[in-house]
Coordinates of C-alpha atoms and ligand atoms in Angstrom, one line a residue:
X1 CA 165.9 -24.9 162.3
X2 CA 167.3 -24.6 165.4
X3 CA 170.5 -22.7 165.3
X4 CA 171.2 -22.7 169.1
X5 CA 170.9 -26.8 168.8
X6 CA 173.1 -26.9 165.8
X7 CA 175.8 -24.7 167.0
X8 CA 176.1 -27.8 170.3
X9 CA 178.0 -30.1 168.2
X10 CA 180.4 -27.3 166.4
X11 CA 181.2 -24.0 168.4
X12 CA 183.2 -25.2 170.8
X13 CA 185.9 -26.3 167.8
X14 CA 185.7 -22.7 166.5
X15 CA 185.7 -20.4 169.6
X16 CA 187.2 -16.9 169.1
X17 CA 190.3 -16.6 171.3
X18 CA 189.7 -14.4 174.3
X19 CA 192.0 -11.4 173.6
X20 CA 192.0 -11.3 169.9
X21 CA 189.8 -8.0 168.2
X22 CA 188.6 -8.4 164.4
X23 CA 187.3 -5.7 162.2
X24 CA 185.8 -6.4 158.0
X25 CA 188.0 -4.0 156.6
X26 CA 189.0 -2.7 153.0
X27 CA 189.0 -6.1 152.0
X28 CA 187.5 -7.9 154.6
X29 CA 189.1 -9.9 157.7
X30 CA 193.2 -10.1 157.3
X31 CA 195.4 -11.0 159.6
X32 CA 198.0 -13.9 160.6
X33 CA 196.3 -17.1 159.5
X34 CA 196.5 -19.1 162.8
X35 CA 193.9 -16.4 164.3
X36 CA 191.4 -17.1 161.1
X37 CA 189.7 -20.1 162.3
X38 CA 186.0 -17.9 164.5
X39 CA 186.6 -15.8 161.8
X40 CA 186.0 -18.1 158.4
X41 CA 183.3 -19.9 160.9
X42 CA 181.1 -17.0 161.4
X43 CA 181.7 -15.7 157.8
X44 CA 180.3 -19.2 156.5
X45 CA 177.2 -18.3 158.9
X46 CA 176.8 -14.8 157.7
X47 CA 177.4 -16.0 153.9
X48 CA 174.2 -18.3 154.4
X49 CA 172.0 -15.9 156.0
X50 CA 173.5 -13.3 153.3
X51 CA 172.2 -16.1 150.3
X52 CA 168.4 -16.9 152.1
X53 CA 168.7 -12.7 152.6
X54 CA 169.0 -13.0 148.3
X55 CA 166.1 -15.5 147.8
X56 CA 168.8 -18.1 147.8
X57 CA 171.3 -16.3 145.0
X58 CA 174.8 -17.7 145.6
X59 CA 177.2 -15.6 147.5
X60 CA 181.0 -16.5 147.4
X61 CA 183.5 -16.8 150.3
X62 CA 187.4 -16.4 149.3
X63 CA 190.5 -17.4 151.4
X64 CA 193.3 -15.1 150.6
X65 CA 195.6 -12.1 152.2
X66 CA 196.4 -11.1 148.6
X67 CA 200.2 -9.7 148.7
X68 CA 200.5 -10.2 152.3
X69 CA 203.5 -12.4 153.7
X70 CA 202.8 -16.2 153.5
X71 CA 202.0 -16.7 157.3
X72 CA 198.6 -13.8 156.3
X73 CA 195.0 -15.4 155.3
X74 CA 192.2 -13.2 155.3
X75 CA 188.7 -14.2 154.0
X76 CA 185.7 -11.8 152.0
X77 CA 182.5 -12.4 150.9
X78 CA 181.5 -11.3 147.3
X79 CA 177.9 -10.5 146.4
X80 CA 175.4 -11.8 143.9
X81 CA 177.0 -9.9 140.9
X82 CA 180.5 -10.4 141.9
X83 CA 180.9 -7.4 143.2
X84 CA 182.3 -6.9 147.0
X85 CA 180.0 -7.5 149.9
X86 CA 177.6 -4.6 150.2
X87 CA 178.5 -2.2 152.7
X88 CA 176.1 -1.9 155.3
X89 CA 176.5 -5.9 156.1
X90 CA 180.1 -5.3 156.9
X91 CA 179.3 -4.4 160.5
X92 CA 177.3 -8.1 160.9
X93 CA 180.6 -9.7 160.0
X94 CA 182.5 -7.3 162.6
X95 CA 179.9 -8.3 165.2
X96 CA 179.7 -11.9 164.6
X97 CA 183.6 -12.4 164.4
X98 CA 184.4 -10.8 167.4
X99 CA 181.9 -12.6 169.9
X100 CA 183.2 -15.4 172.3
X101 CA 180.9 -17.2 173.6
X102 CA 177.9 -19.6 171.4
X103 CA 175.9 -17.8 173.8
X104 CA 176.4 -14.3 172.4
X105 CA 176.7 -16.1 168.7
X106 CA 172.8 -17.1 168.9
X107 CA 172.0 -13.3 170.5
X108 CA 173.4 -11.9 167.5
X109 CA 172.5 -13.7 164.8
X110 CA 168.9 -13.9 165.7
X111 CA 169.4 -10.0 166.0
X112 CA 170.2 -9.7 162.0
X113 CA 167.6 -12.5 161.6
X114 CA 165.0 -10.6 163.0
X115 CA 166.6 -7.0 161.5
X116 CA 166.2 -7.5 158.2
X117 CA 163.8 -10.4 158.6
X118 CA 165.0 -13.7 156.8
X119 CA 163.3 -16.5 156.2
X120 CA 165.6 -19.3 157.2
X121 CA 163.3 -21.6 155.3
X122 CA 164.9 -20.1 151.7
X123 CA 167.6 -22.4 150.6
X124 CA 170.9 -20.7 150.7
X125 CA 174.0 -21.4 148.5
X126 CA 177.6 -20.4 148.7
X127 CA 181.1 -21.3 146.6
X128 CA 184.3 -20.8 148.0
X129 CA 187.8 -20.6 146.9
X130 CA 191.1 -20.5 147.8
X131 CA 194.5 -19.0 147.4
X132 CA 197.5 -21.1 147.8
X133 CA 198.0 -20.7 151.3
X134 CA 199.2 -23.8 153.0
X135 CA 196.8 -22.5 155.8
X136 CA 193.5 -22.4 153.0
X137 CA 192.1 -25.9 153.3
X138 CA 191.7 -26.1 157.0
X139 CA 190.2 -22.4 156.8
X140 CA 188.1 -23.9 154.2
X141 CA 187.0 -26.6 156.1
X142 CA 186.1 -24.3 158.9
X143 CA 184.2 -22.0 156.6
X144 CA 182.0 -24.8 155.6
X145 CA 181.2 -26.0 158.9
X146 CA 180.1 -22.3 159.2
X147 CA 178.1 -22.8 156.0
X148 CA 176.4 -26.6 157.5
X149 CA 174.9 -24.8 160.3
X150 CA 171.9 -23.2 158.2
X151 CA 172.2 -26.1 155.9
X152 CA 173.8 -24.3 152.5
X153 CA 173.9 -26.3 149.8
X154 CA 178.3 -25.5 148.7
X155 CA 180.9 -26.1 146.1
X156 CA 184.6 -25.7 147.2
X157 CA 186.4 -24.5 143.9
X158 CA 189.6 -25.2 145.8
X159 CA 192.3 -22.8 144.3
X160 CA 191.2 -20.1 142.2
X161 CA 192.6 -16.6 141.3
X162 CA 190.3 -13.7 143.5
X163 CA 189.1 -12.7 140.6
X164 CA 188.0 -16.3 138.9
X165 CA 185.7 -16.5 142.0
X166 CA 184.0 -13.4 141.5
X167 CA 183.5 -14.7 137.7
X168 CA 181.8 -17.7 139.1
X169 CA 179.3 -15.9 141.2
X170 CA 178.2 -13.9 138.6
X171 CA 178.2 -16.9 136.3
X172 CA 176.3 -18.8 138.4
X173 CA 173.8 -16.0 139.3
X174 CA 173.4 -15.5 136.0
X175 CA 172.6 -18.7 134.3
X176 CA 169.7 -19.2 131.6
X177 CA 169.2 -15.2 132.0
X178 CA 169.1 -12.5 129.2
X179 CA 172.4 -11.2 130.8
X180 CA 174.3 -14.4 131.2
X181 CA 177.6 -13.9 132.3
X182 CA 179.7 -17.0 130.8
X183 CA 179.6 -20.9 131.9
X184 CA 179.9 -21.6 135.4
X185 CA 182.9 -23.1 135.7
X186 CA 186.7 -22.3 135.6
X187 CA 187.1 -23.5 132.2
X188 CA 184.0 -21.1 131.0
X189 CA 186.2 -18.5 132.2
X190 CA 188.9 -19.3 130.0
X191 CA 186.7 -20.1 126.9
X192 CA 185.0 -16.0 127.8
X193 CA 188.2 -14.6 128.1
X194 CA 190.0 -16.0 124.6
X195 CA 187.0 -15.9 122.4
X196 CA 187.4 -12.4 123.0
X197 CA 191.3 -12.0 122.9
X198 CA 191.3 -14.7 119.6
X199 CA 188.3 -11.6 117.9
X200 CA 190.8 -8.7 118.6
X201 CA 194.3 -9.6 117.7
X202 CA 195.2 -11.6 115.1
X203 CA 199.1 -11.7 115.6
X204 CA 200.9 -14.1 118.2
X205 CA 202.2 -12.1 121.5
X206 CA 204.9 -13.2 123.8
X207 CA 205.3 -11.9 127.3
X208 CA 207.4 -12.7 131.0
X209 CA 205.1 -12.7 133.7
X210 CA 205.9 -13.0 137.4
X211 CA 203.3 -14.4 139.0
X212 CA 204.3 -13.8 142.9
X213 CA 204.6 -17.9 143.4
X214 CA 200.8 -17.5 143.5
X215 CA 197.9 -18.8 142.4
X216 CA 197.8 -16.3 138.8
X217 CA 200.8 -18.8 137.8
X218 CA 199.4 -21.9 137.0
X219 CA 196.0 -20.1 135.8
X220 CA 197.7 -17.7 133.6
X221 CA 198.8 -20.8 131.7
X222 CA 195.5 -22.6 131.6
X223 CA 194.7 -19.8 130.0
X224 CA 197.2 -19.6 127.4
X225 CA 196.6 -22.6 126.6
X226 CA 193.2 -21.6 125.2
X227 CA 195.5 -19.4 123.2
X228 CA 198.1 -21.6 121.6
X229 CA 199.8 -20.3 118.5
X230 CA 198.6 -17.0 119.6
X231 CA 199.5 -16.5 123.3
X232 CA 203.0 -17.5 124.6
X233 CA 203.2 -17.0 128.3
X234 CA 207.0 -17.6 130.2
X235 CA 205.9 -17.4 133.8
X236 CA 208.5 -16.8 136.4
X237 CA 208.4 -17.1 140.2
X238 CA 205.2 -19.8 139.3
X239 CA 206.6 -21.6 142.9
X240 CA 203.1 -21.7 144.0
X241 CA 203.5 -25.3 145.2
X242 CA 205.7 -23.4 148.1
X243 CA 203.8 -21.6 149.8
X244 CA 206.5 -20.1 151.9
X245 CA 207.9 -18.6 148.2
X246 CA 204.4 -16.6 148.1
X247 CA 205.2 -12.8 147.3
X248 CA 209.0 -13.2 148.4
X249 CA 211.2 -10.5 146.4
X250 CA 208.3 -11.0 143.5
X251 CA 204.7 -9.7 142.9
X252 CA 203.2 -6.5 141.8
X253 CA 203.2 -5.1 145.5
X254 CA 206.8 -5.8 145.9
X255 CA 207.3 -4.0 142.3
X256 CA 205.3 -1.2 142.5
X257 CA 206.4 -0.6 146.6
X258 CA 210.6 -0.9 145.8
X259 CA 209.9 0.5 142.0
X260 CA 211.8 -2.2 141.1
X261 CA 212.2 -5.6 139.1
X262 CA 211.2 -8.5 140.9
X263 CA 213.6 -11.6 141.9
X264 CA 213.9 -13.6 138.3
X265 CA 213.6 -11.4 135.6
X266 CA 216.6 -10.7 133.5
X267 CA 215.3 -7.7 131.2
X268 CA 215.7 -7.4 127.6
X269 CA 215.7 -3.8 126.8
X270 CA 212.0 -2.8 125.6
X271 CA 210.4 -6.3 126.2
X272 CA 207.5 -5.8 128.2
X273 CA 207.5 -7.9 131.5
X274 CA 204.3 -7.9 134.2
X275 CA 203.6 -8.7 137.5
X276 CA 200.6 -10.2 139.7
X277 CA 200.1 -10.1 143.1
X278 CA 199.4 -13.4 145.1
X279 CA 195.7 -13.4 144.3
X280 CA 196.0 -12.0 140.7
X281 CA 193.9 -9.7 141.2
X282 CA 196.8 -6.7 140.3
X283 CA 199.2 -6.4 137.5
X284 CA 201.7 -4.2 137.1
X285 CA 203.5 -3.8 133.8
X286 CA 207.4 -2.5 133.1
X287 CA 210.4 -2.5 131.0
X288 CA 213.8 -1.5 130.9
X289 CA 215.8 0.5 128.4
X290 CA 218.7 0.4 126.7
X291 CA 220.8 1.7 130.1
X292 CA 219.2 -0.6 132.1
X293 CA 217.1 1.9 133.5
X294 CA 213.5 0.3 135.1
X295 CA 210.2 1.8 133.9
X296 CA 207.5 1.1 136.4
X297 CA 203.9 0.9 134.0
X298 CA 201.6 0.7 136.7
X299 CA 197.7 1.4 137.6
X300 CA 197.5 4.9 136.3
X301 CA 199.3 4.0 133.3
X302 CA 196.8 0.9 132.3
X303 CA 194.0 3.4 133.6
X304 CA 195.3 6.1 131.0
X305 CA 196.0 3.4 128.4
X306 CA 192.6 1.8 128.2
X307 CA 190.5 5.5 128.9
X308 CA 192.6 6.7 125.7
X309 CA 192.4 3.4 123.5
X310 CA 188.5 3.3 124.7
X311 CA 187.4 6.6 124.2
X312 CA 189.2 6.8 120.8
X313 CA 187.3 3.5 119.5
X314 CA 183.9 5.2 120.7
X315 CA 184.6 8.5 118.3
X316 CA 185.2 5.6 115.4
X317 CA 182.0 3.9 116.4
X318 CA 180.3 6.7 116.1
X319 CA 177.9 6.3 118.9
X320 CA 177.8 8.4 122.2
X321 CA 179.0 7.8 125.3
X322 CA 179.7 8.5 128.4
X323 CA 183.3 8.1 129.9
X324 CA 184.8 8.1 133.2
X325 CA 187.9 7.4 134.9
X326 CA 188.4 6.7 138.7
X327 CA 191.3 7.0 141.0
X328 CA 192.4 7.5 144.3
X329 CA 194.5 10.2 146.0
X330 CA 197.5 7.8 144.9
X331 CA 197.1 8.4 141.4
X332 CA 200.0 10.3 139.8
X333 CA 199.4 13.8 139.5
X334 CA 200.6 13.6 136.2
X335 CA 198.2 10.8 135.4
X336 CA 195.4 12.9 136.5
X337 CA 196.6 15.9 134.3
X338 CA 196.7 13.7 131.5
X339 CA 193.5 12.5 131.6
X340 CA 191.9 15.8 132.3
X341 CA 194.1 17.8 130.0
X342 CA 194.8 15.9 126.9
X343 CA 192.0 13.2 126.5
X344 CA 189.4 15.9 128.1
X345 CA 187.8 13.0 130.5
X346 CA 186.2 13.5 133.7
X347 CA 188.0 12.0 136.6
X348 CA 187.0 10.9 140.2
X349 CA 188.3 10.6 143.0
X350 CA 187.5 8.4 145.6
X351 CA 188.7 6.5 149.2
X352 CA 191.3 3.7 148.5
X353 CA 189.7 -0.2 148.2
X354 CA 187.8 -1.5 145.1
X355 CA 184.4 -1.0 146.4
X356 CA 184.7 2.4 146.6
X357 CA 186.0 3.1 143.1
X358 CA 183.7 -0.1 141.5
X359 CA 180.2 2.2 142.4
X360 CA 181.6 5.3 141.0
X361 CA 182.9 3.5 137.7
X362 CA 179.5 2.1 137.2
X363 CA 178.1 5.7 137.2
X364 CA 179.4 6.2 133.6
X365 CA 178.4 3.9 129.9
X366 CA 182.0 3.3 130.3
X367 CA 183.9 3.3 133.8
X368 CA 187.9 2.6 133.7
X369 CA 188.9 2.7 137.3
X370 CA 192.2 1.5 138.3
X371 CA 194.3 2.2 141.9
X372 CA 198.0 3.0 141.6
X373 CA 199.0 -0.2 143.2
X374 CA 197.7 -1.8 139.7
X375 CA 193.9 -2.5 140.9
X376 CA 191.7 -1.9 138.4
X377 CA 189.0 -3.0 135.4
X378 CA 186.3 -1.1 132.8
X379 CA 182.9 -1.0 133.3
X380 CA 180.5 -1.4 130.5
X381 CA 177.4 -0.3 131.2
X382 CA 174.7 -3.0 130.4
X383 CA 172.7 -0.2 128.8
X384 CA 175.5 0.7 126.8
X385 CA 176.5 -3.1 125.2
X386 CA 172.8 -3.1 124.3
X387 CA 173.3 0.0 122.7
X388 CA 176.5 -1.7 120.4
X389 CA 174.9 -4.7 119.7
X390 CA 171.5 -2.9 118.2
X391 CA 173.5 -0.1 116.6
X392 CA 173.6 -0.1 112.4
X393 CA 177.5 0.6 111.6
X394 CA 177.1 2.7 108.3
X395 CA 181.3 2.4 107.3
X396 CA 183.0 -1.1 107.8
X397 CA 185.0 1.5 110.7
X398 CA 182.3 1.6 112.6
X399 CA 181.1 -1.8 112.6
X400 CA 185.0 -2.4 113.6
X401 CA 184.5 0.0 116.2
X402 CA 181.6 -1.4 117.9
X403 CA 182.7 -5.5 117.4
X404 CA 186.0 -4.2 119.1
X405 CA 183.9 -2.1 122.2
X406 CA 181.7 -5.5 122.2
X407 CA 184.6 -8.2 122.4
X408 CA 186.2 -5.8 125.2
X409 CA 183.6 -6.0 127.3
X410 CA 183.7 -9.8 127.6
X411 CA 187.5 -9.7 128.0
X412 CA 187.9 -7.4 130.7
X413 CA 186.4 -9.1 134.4
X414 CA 183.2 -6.7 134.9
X415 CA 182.9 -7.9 138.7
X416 CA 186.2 -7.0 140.0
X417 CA 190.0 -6.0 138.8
X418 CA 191.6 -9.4 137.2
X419 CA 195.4 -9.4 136.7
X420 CA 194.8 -11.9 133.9
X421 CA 191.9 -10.0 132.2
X422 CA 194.0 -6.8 132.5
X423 CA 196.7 -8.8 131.1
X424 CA 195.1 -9.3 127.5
X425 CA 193.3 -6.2 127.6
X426 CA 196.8 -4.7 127.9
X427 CA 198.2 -7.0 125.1
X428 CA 195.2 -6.5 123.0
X429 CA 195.7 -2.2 123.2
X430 CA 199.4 -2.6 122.4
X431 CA 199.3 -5.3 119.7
X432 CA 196.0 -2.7 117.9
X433 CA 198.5 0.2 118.6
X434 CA 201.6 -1.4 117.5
X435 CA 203.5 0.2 120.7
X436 CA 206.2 -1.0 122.4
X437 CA 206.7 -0.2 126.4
X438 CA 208.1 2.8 125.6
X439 CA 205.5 4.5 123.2
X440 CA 202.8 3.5 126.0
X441 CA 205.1 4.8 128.5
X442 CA 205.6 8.1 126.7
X443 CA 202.0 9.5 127.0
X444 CA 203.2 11.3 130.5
X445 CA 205.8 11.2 133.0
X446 CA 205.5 10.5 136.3
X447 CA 206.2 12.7 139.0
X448 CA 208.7 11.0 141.5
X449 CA 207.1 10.0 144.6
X450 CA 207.3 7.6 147.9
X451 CA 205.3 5.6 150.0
X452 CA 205.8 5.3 153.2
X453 CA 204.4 3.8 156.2
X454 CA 204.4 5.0 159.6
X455 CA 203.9 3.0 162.9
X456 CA 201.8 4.9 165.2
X457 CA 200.7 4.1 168.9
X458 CA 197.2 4.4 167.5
X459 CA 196.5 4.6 163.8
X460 CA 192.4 5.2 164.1
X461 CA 193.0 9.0 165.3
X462 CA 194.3 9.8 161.7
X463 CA 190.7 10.4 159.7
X464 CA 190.6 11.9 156.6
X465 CA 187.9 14.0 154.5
X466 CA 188.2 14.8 150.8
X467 CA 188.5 11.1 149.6
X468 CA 191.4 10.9 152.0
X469 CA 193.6 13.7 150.7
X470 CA 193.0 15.6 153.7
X471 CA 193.4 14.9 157.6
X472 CA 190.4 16.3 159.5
X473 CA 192.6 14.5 163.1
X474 CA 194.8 15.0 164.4
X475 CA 193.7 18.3 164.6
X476 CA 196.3 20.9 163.4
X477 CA 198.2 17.8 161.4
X478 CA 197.1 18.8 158.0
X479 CA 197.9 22.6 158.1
X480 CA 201.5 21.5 159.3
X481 CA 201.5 19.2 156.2
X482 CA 200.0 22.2 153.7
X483 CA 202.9 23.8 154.8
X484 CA 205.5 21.2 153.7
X485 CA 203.8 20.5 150.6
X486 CA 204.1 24.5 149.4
X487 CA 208.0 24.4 149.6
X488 CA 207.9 22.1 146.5
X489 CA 207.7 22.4 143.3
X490 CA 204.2 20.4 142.3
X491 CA 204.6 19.5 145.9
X492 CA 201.3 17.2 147.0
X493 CA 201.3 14.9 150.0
X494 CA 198.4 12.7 152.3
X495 CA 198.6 10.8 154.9
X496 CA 195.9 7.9 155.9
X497 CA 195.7 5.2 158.2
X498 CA 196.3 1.6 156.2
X499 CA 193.2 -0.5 156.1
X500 CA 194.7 -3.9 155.9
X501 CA 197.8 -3.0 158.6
X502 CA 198.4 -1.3 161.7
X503 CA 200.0 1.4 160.1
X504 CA 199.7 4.7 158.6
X505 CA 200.8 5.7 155.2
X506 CA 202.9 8.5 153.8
X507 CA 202.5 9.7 150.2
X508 CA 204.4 12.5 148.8
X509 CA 204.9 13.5 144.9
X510 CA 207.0 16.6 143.4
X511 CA 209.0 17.7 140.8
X512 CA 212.2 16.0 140.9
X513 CA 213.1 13.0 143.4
X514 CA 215.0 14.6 145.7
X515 CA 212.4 16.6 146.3
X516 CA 210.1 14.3 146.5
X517 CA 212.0 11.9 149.2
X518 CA 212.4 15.3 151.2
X519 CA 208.6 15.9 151.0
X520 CA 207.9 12.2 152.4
X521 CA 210.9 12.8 155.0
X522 CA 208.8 15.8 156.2
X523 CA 205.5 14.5 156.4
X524 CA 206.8 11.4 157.7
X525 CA 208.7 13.7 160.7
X526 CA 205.4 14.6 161.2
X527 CA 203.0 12.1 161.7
X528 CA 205.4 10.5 163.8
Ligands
16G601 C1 193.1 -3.8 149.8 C2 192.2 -3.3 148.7 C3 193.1 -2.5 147.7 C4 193.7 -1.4 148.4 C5 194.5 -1.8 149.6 C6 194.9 -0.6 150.4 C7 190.4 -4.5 147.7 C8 190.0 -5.7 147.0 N1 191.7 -4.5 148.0 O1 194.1 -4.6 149.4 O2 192.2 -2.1 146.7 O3 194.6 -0.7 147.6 O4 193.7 -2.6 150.4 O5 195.6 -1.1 151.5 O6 189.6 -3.6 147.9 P1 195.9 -0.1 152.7 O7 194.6 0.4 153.3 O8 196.6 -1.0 153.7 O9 196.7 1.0 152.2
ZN602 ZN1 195.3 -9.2 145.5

């Protein structure tokens, strides 16, 4: 195989323009879409030689830029288990999308051949997916002339939820093994996810969903229709034949960011309403009560909701565990009291972006990690379903207790945070509990906060320590900000530099809002 040779007929179609620079970031390459087309060509190179790397286990590529603005793409490459590309190939990707010439292309690619030595021989396989981008299918079609130069054998899955894909790898990876993962096709997906919802509630649920006029729309319904008689979905903003509608006024970004109700939704006090972002791989919940007021029920609340439903089914099982929550500095201090305080569970913090919280969840027999933003999923330990499924229940409790830990485990995605797996987990909790939106709500209270972001002439001198709660540069920045945050009453405040924008963000939290919106106007003063 000569890759020199078979990049002759190709390159020239997928040169990178001269001035443009391209980094694999928090959640890989994201930008505006009509910069995309080196990138999702290089990434289909790196995604074969990541496969033959494997001994040939299929590796995913997926098209999407989330919650970003409808003009956005941005492409990631998701490992054998469905987990997020491992960390240390991250800088191939950055060097391969940012060469520009076919000359440099072959330099570096025979480098990382030769690096980690792979046989070019093994047989490498990739699926793809997309969101509904009107700019996906060309970037598809670029990513697989990517994938022809080593010869990788491909399926395009065409539009998919984020999360769906990362299903399918481990799916696919998994087939005919001990630790199968579900059939390898989008309607195995469905059939996983309500065999388990139709074993843990028996009464039908309604809910309003806004699905961003993205792709969770239309799947959120193939799923319910699984469910029928059971499940009744009304989706809202489901526009995602217009791509230009895509996370206008709508989504869980735009609700959680504006703490507000999205474009469409007409509240009936205490009905509970949720939103997905444009990949549904985030859900936000919320309500409004009898004064109209809007009650945001977002990451940390799902986080708190599942940790307290979960670890109260594991005292009923009787069986031991191990349980963990993770969050990141934007977790609610509240949230975190909560969790440390009244359900006594160790909490974690770590950097903002799934991978980092996914590897610390997996450190416990039962992992809930969730951002603020409404990112999030439970990790069962494999270990730890063996241990339910050989466990003897000695009450008809317990054997309730372990089915229940057993059938949750298939519900909720295990590869990545799922807005529509979230979604029935949710359901499943509140239906058990009987609890409206308010009783969940009620566990703690939020302290008011803001988020804000900052443009900066040059956002990579802000670098934090402490899983970004504290600046280490500019230097003298963060005793400035100490000095803000003591004024307040439960005063706390970061600052980081955005991952996916050219921006910094501002978080502040405190005791009432006006303190709070003071607190951000400070910080804010400073970092500008
Ligand atoms: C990406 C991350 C998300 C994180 C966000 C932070 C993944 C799959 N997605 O969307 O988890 O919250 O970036 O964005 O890791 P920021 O760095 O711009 O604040
Ligand atoms: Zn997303």
């Amino acid at each position: 195989l000569n890759i020199s040779e078979r990049l002759d007929s190709v390159y020239s179609a997928h040169q990178k323009p001269q001035s443009l620079q391209f980094q694999y970031g928090t959640a890989g390459f994201r930008t505006k879409a009509n910069t995309l087309d080196s990138v999702v060509f290089v990434v289909g190179i790196l995604a074969s030689l990541r496969s033959k790397y494997l001994d040939g286990q299929t590796i995913g590529v997926m098209i999407t830029a989330s919650h970003n603005p409808p003009e956005d793409n941005g492409v990631k490459l998701v490992d054998p288990q469905g987990e997020m590309l491992e960390q240390s190939w991250e800088q191939f990707a950055t060097v391969l999308a940012n060469v520009s010439t076919q000359h440099e292309l072959v330099v570096e690619l025979n480098r990382i051949i030769s690096q980690l030595n792979i046989d070019l021989k093994v047989k490498s396989r990739v699926i793809v997916a997309r969101d509904s981008r009107d700019s996906g299918p060309q970037l598809v079609q670029s990513t697989i002339d990517g994938l022809e130069v080593l010869d990788t054998e491909y399926q395009d899955f065409k539009m998919l939820t984020t999360p769906q894909l990362h299903y399918l790898v481990r799916a696919i990876n998994t087939l005919d093994s001990p630790v199968s993962y579900g059939e390898p096709s989008e309607s195995g997906y469905y059939k996983k996810l309500a065999t388990a919802f139709k074993q843990l509630v028996s009464t039908p649920i309604s809910i309003t969903v806004d699905a961003a006029n993205g792709i969770g729309g239309p799947k959120l319904i193939a799923l319910a229709n699984h469910l029928e008689g059971l499940l009744s979905v009304t989706v809202v903003n489901n526009e995602y034949i217009n791509p230009n509608a895509l996370n206008v006024n709508s989504g869980a970004d735009f609700v959680k960011t504006n703490q507000k109700l999205p474009q469409g939704i007409s509240p009936k006090p205490f009905d509970l309403y949720a939103s997905f972002d444009g990949d549904a791989d985030r859900v936000v919940f919320y309500y409004s009560d009898d004064d109209g007021v809007f009650h945001l029920l977002d990451g940390d609340k799902i986080s708190t909701l599942l940790a307290a439903f979960i670890s109260d089914i594991v005292k009923k099982s009787g069986i031991e565990a191990h349980i963990g929550v993770v969050q990141t500095a934007y977790a609610n201090g509240s949230s975190t009291d909560f969790l440390k305080e009244k359900l006594q569970l160790p909490v974690v913090c770590t950097p903002t972006g799934v991978k980092h919280l996914h590897h610390e969840a997996a450190k416990f027999d039962v992992g809930v990690y969730f951002e603020a933003n409404g990112h999030g999923t439970v990790l069962f330990a494999d270990s730890f379903i063996e241990t339910l499924k050989s466990t003897e229940p000695s009450t008809p409790d317990e054997q309730r207790a372990l089915e229940q830990l057993i059938q949750l485990s298939n519900l909720i995605n295990q590869t990545v945070g799922d807005a529509i797996s979230d979604l029935l987990a949710v359901l499943v909790v509140l239906t058990i509990k009987q609890w409206d939106p308010s009783s969940w709500d009620a566990s703690y209270t939020d302290l008011p906060n803001k988020l804000a972001k900052v443009i900066v002439p040059d956002r990579n001198i802000f670098k934090t320590t402490d899983a970004e709660r504290r600046l280490t540069s500019p230097s003298g920045l963060q005793d400035k900000i100490d000095a803000s945050v003591k004024k307040y009453t439960r005063g706390r405040s970061f600052v980081r530099a955005s991952g996916t924008e050219d921006a910094v963000r501002v978080y502040a939290e405190a005791g009432t809002r006006t303190e709070a919106d003071e607190l951000s106007q400070e910080v804010v003063g400073l970092v500008k």
